[in-house]
PDB file of C-alpha atoms in Angstrom:
ATOM      1  CA  UNK A 256     162.068 251.841 341.469  1.00  0.00           C
ATOM      2  CA  UNK A 257     160.289 252.000 344.850  1.00  0.00           C
ATOM      3  CA  UNK A 258     161.420 249.499 347.467  1.00  0.00           C
ATOM      4  CA  UNK A 259     158.028 247.763 347.667  1.00  0.00           C
ATOM      5  CA  UNK A 260     158.008 247.204 343.895  1.00  0.00           C
ATOM      6  CA  UNK A 261     161.554 245.878 343.797  1.00  0.00           C
ATOM      7  CA  UNK A 262     160.648 243.517 346.651  1.00  0.00           C
ATOM      8  CA  UNK A 263     157.521 242.360 344.819  1.00  0.00           C
ATOM      9  CA  UNK A 264     159.286 241.758 341.490  1.00  0.00           C
ATOM     10  CA  UNK A 265     161.657 239.034 342.627  1.00  0.00           C
ATOM     11  CA  UNK A 266     162.058 235.376 341.740  1.00  0.00           C
ATOM     12  CA  UNK A 267     160.812 234.365 345.195  1.00  0.00           C
ATOM     13  CA  UNK A 268     157.588 236.331 344.848  1.00  0.00           C
ATOM     14  CA  UNK A 269     157.041 234.864 341.388  1.00  0.00           C
ATOM     15  CA  UNK A 270     157.379 231.413 342.932  1.00  0.00           C
ATOM     16  CA  UNK A 271     154.708 232.458 345.466  1.00  0.00           C
ATOM     17  CA  UNK A 272     152.391 233.225 342.543  1.00  0.00           C
ATOM     18  CA  UNK A 273     152.902 229.691 341.248  1.00  0.00           C
ATOM     19  CA  UNK A 274     152.497 228.084 344.683  1.00  0.00           C
ATOM     20  CA  UNK A 275     149.245 229.960 345.228  1.00  0.00           C
ATOM     21  CA  UNK A 276     147.850 229.078 341.822  1.00  0.00           C
ATOM     22  CA  UNK A 277     148.825 225.408 342.115  1.00  0.00           C
ATOM     23  CA  UNK A 278     147.321 225.242 345.576  1.00  0.00           C
ATOM     24  CA  UNK A 279     144.026 226.988 344.855  1.00  0.00           C
ATOM     25  CA  UNK A 280     142.998 225.503 341.526  1.00  0.00           C
ATOM     26  CA  UNK A 281     142.028 221.999 342.748  1.00  0.00           C
ATOM     27  CA  UNK A 282     139.993 223.324 345.681  1.00  0.00           C
ATOM     28  CA  UNK A 283     137.952 225.600 343.454  1.00  0.00           C
ATOM     29  CA  UNK A 284     137.426 222.714 341.057  1.00  0.00           C
ATOM     30  CA  UNK A 285     135.781 220.848 343.935  1.00  0.00           C
ATOM     31  CA  UNK A 286     133.783 223.896 345.034  1.00  0.00           C
ATOM     32  CA  UNK A 287     132.659 225.254 341.658  1.00  0.00           C
ATOM     33  CA  UNK A 288     133.178 223.002 338.655  1.00  0.00           C
ATOM     34  CA  UNK A 289     132.256 219.629 340.136  1.00  0.00           C
ATOM     35  CA  UNK A 290     128.831 220.726 341.481  1.00  0.00           C
ATOM     36  CA  UNK A 291     128.008 222.516 338.210  1.00  0.00           C
ATOM     37  CA  UNK A 292     128.926 219.415 336.220  1.00  0.00           C
ATOM     38  CA  UNK A 293     126.877 217.124 338.450  1.00  0.00           C
ATOM     39  CA  UNK A 294     123.869 219.478 338.343  1.00  0.00           C
ATOM     40  CA  UNK A 295     124.023 219.748 334.546  1.00  0.00           C
ATOM     41  CA  UNK A 296     124.048 215.947 334.352  1.00  0.00           C
ATOM     42  CA  UNK A 297     120.881 215.619 336.423  1.00  0.00           C
ATOM     43  CA  UNK A 298     122.309 214.695 339.832  1.00  0.00           C
ATOM     44  CA  UNK A 299     120.076 215.793 342.721  1.00  0.00           C
ATOM     45  CA  UNK A 300     120.977 218.751 344.923  1.00  0.00           C
ATOM     46  CA  UNK A 301     120.909 216.431 347.924  1.00  0.00           C
ATOM     47  CA  UNK A 302     123.624 214.235 346.398  1.00  0.00           C
ATOM     48  CA  UNK A 303     125.634 217.273 345.317  1.00  0.00           C
ATOM     49  CA  UNK A 304     125.374 218.672 348.846  1.00  0.00           C
ATOM     50  CA  UNK A 305     126.969 215.516 350.222  1.00  0.00           C
ATOM     51  CA  UNK A 306     130.047 216.321 348.131  1.00  0.00           C
ATOM     52  CA  UNK A 307     130.892 219.063 350.631  1.00  0.00           C
ATOM     53  CA  UNK A 308     132.030 216.268 352.970  1.00  0.00           C
ATOM     54  CA  UNK A 309     134.848 215.594 350.532  1.00  0.00           C
ATOM     55  CA  UNK A 310     136.565 218.755 351.780  1.00  0.00           C
ATOM     56  CA  UNK A 311     137.565 217.074 355.082  1.00  0.00           C
ATOM     57  CA  UNK A 312     141.166 216.408 353.968  1.00  0.00           C
ATOM     58  CA  UNK A 313     141.808 220.160 354.044  1.00  0.00           C
ATOM     59  CA  UNK A 314     140.843 220.211 357.722  1.00  0.00           C
ATOM     60  CA  UNK A 315     142.727 217.065 358.705  1.00  0.00           C
ATOM     61  CA  UNK A 316     145.905 217.470 356.649  1.00  0.00           C
ATOM     62  CA  UNK A 317     147.939 218.054 359.803  1.00  0.00           C
ATOM     63  CA  UNK A 318     147.605 214.309 360.454  1.00  0.00           C
ATOM     64  CA  UNK A 319     149.790 213.256 357.500  1.00  0.00           C
ATOM     65  CA  UNK A 320     151.941 216.358 357.125  1.00  0.00           C
ATOM     66  CA  UNK A 321     154.722 214.774 359.251  1.00  0.00           C
ATOM     67  CA  UNK A 322     155.004 212.027 356.626  1.00  0.00           C
ATOM     68  CA  UNK A 323     155.895 214.616 353.999  1.00  0.00           C
ATOM     69  CA  UNK A 324     158.661 215.878 356.271  1.00  0.00           C
ATOM     70  CA  UNK A 325     159.873 212.368 356.996  1.00  0.00           C
ATOM     71  CA  UNK A 326     159.939 210.894 353.488  1.00  0.00           C
ATOM     72  CA  UNK A 327     161.597 212.542 350.519  1.00  0.00           C
ATOM     73  CA  UNK A 328     160.835 211.805 346.881  1.00  0.00           C
ATOM     74  CA  UNK A 329     163.483 211.871 344.091  1.00  0.00           C
ATOM     75  CA  UNK A 330     163.427 215.657 343.502  1.00  0.00           C
ATOM     76  CA  UNK A 331     163.756 216.337 347.202  1.00  0.00           C
ATOM     77  CA  UNK A 332     161.489 216.634 350.182  1.00  0.00           C
ATOM     78  CA  UNK A 333     159.512 219.670 348.985  1.00  0.00           C
ATOM     79  CA  UNK A 334     159.846 219.727 345.222  1.00  0.00           C
ATOM     80  CA  UNK A 335     159.361 215.966 344.940  1.00  0.00           C
ATOM     81  CA  UNK A 336     156.066 216.048 346.809  1.00  0.00           C
ATOM     82  CA  UNK A 337     154.937 219.115 344.861  1.00  0.00           C
ATOM     83  CA  UNK A 338     155.618 217.422 341.523  1.00  0.00           C
ATOM     84  CA  UNK A 339     154.038 214.148 342.644  1.00  0.00           C
ATOM     85  CA  UNK A 340     150.829 215.824 343.824  1.00  0.00           C
ATOM     86  CA  UNK A 341     150.566 218.080 340.764  1.00  0.00           C
ATOM     87  CA  UNK A 342     150.890 215.091 338.407  1.00  0.00           C
ATOM     88  CA  UNK A 343     148.358 213.131 340.474  1.00  0.00           C
ATOM     89  CA  UNK A 344     145.927 216.062 340.391  1.00  0.00           C
ATOM     90  CA  UNK A 345     146.288 216.418 336.621  1.00  0.00           C
ATOM     91  CA  UNK A 346     145.526 212.706 336.113  1.00  0.00           C
ATOM     92  CA  UNK A 347     142.576 212.719 338.541  1.00  0.00           C
ATOM     93  CA  UNK A 348     140.989 215.764 336.884  1.00  0.00           C
ATOM     94  CA  UNK A 349     141.308 214.172 333.447  1.00  0.00           C
ATOM     95  CA  UNK A 350     139.821 210.910 334.759  1.00  0.00           C
ATOM     96  CA  UNK A 351     136.875 212.760 336.296  1.00  0.00           C
ATOM     97  CA  UNK A 352     135.983 214.218 332.917  1.00  0.00           C
ATOM     98  CA  UNK A 353     135.911 210.771 331.334  1.00  0.00           C
ATOM     99  CA  UNK A 354     133.149 209.568 333.652  1.00  0.00           C
ATOM    100  CA  UNK A 355     129.389 209.920 333.455  1.00  0.00           C
ATOM    101  CA  UNK A 356     127.688 211.119 336.646  1.00  0.00           C
ATOM    102  CA  UNK A 357     124.588 209.098 335.789  1.00  0.00           C
ATOM    103  CA  UNK A 358     126.544 205.817 335.522  1.00  0.00           C
ATOM    104  CA  UNK A 359     129.698 206.394 337.569  1.00  0.00           C
ATOM    105  CA  UNK A 360     128.662 208.505 340.570  1.00  0.00           C
ATOM    106  CA  UNK A 361     130.395 206.159 343.035  1.00  0.00           C
ATOM    107  CA  UNK A 362     133.665 206.362 341.116  1.00  0.00           C
ATOM    108  CA  UNK A 363     133.298 210.134 340.897  1.00  0.00           C
ATOM    109  CA  UNK A 364     132.896 210.313 344.683  1.00  0.00           C
ATOM    110  CA  UNK A 365     136.095 208.302 345.194  1.00  0.00           C
ATOM    111  CA  UNK A 366     138.035 210.351 342.637  1.00  0.00           C
ATOM    112  CA  UNK A 367     136.772 213.601 344.165  1.00  0.00           C
ATOM    113  CA  UNK A 368     137.882 212.382 347.603  1.00  0.00           C
ATOM    114  CA  UNK A 369     141.280 211.446 346.170  1.00  0.00           C
ATOM    115  CA  UNK A 370     141.444 214.863 344.488  1.00  0.00           C
ATOM    116  CA  UNK A 371     140.778 216.550 347.846  1.00  0.00           C
ATOM    117  CA  UNK A 372     143.397 214.381 349.568  1.00  0.00           C
ATOM    118  CA  UNK A 373     146.038 215.083 346.896  1.00  0.00           C
ATOM    119  CA  UNK A 374     145.178 218.777 346.884  1.00  0.00           C
ATOM    120  CA  UNK A 375     145.517 218.974 350.680  1.00  0.00           C
ATOM    121  CA  UNK A 376     148.816 217.094 350.406  1.00  0.00           C
ATOM    122  CA  UNK A 377     149.964 219.583 347.767  1.00  0.00           C
ATOM    123  CA  UNK A 378     149.029 222.408 350.151  1.00  0.00           C
ATOM    124  CA  UNK A 379     151.279 220.873 352.817  1.00  0.00           C
ATOM    125  CA  UNK A 380     154.254 220.644 350.460  1.00  0.00           C
ATOM    126  CA  UNK A 381     153.681 224.056 348.876  1.00  0.00           C
ATOM    127  CA  UNK A 382     153.311 225.796 352.242  1.00  0.00           C
ATOM    128  CA  UNK A 383     156.471 224.142 353.587  1.00  0.00           C
ATOM    129  CA  UNK A 384     158.392 225.023 350.418  1.00  0.00           C
ATOM    130  CA  UNK A 385     157.233 228.638 350.574  1.00  0.00           C
ATOM    131  CA  UNK A 386     158.229 228.888 354.256  1.00  0.00           C
ATOM    132  CA  UNK A 387     161.710 227.565 353.510  1.00  0.00           C
ATOM    133  CA  UNK A 388     162.067 229.780 350.441  1.00  0.00           C
ATOM    134  CA  UNK A 389     161.196 233.081 352.087  1.00  0.00           C
ATOM    135  CA  UNK A 390     163.123 234.862 354.771  1.00  0.00           C
ATOM    136  CA  UNK A 391     161.314 236.212 357.816  1.00  0.00           C
ATOM    137  CA  UNK A 392     161.171 239.704 356.302  1.00  0.00           C
ATOM    138  CA  UNK A 393     159.611 238.400 353.048  1.00  0.00           C
ATOM    139  CA  UNK A 394     157.103 236.056 354.643  1.00  0.00           C
ATOM    140  CA  UNK A 395     154.223 238.523 354.992  1.00  0.00           C
ATOM    141  CA  UNK A 396     154.442 239.726 351.404  1.00  0.00           C
ATOM    142  CA  UNK A 397     155.034 236.202 350.101  1.00  0.00           C
ATOM    143  CA  UNK A 398     151.988 234.873 351.914  1.00  0.00           C
ATOM    144  CA  UNK A 399     149.803 237.675 350.598  1.00  0.00           C
ATOM    145  CA  UNK A 400     151.030 237.045 347.037  1.00  0.00           C
ATOM    146  CA  UNK A 401     150.313 233.321 347.542  1.00  0.00           C
ATOM    147  CA  UNK A 402     146.794 233.939 348.872  1.00  0.00           C
ATOM    148  CA  UNK A 403     145.929 236.326 346.039  1.00  0.00           C
ATOM    149  CA  UNK A 404     147.188 233.843 343.439  1.00  0.00           C
ATOM    150  CA  UNK A 405     145.193 231.139 345.266  1.00  0.00           C
ATOM    151  CA  UNK A 406     142.017 233.189 344.824  1.00  0.00           C
ATOM    152  CA  UNK A 407     142.798 234.072 341.207  1.00  0.00           C
ATOM    153  CA  UNK A 408     143.197 230.341 340.526  1.00  0.00           C
ATOM    154  CA  UNK A 409     139.518 230.025 341.416  1.00  0.00           C
ATOM    155  CA  UNK A 410     138.681 231.856 338.199  1.00  0.00           C
ATOM    156  CA  UNK A 411     139.783 228.863 336.134  1.00  0.00           C
ATOM    157  CA  UNK A 412     137.267 226.245 337.344  1.00  0.00           C
ATOM    158  CA  UNK A 413     134.826 228.892 338.592  1.00  0.00           C
ATOM    159  CA  UNK A 414     134.586 230.927 335.402  1.00  0.00           C
ATOM    160  CA  UNK A 415     136.688 229.814 332.449  1.00  0.00           C
ATOM    161  CA  UNK A 416     135.734 226.148 332.716  1.00  0.00           C
ATOM    162  CA  UNK A 417     132.047 226.971 333.147  1.00  0.00           C
ATOM    163  CA  UNK A 418     132.144 229.216 330.088  1.00  0.00           C
ATOM    164  CA  UNK A 419     133.841 226.423 328.126  1.00  0.00           C
ATOM    165  CA  UNK A 420     131.157 223.978 329.321  1.00  0.00           C
ATOM    166  CA  UNK A 421     128.583 225.953 327.310  1.00  0.00           C
ATOM    167  CA  UNK A 422     130.579 225.287 324.142  1.00  0.00           C
ATOM    168  CA  UNK A 423     132.509 222.040 324.676  1.00  0.00           C
ATOM    169  CA  UNK A 424     131.784 218.559 326.016  1.00  0.00           C
ATOM    170  CA  UNK A 425     132.575 217.994 329.687  1.00  0.00           C
ATOM    171  CA  UNK A 426     135.527 215.688 329.036  1.00  0.00           C
ATOM    172  CA  UNK A 427     137.221 218.475 327.066  1.00  0.00           C
ATOM    173  CA  UNK A 428     136.417 221.009 329.799  1.00  0.00           C
ATOM    174  CA  UNK A 429     138.057 218.771 332.405  1.00  0.00           C
ATOM    175  CA  UNK A 430     141.074 218.237 330.132  1.00  0.00           C
ATOM    176  CA  UNK A 431     141.551 221.986 329.626  1.00  0.00           C
ATOM    177  CA  UNK A 432     141.112 222.559 333.372  1.00  0.00           C
ATOM    178  CA  UNK A 433     143.648 219.826 334.152  1.00  0.00           C
ATOM    179  CA  UNK A 434     146.224 221.535 331.935  1.00  0.00           C
ATOM    180  CA  UNK A 435     146.243 224.417 334.409  1.00  0.00           C
ATOM    181  CA  UNK A 436     148.144 222.081 336.744  1.00  0.00           C
ATOM    182  CA  UNK A 437     151.159 222.320 334.403  1.00  0.00           C
ATOM    183  CA  UNK A 438     152.505 225.605 335.864  1.00  0.00           C
ATOM    184  CA  UNK A 439     152.822 223.933 339.279  1.00  0.00           C
ATOM    185  CA  UNK A 440     154.715 221.067 337.685  1.00  0.00           C
ATOM    186  CA  UNK A 441     157.000 223.451 335.824  1.00  0.00           C
ATOM    187  CA  UNK A 442     157.691 225.340 339.058  1.00  0.00           C
ATOM    188  CA  UNK A 443     158.659 222.101 340.816  1.00  0.00           C
ATOM    189  CA  UNK A 444     160.983 221.105 337.985  1.00  0.00           C
ATOM    190  CA  UNK A 445     162.622 224.505 337.583  1.00  0.00           C
TER     191      UNK A 445
END
């Protein structure tokens, strides 16, 4: 087996696949699925455009990242925060699907902002965990595996969920999409 393949097929690189997927899925939900849902429910493009402001937590996450280093949750500093954020993201995504954009747009805005905040917090924990997991020689490959898994995660809310939306009600689409947070939870537990 070539050296590059044996390096790629390790437990650590598999963990990088899971960290990338768990990190990317919520962002692409905000970028792809949420606007499509709002548009299909008759929300104006102007209002949908304002949802781009919800992405600010990704830019400002350095402000609360020291808190994740300072305070540990029951499973440990990294794994505890990963599990906490993944569970929170699952619940928020399910709750979003239970709302009606015509009646509950304000609540949807708050949940979307909370989703962005929890997703950015998950990014902090996942990045720190990946940095501690990988040695200096593995870091480049691990980061590239993570980034590719991050982008592949975009296919769930950007493609699969939109295809399901043609056949299923939106609450079911959000439930199915939320279930894709389970691999991140399993990774944190195992």
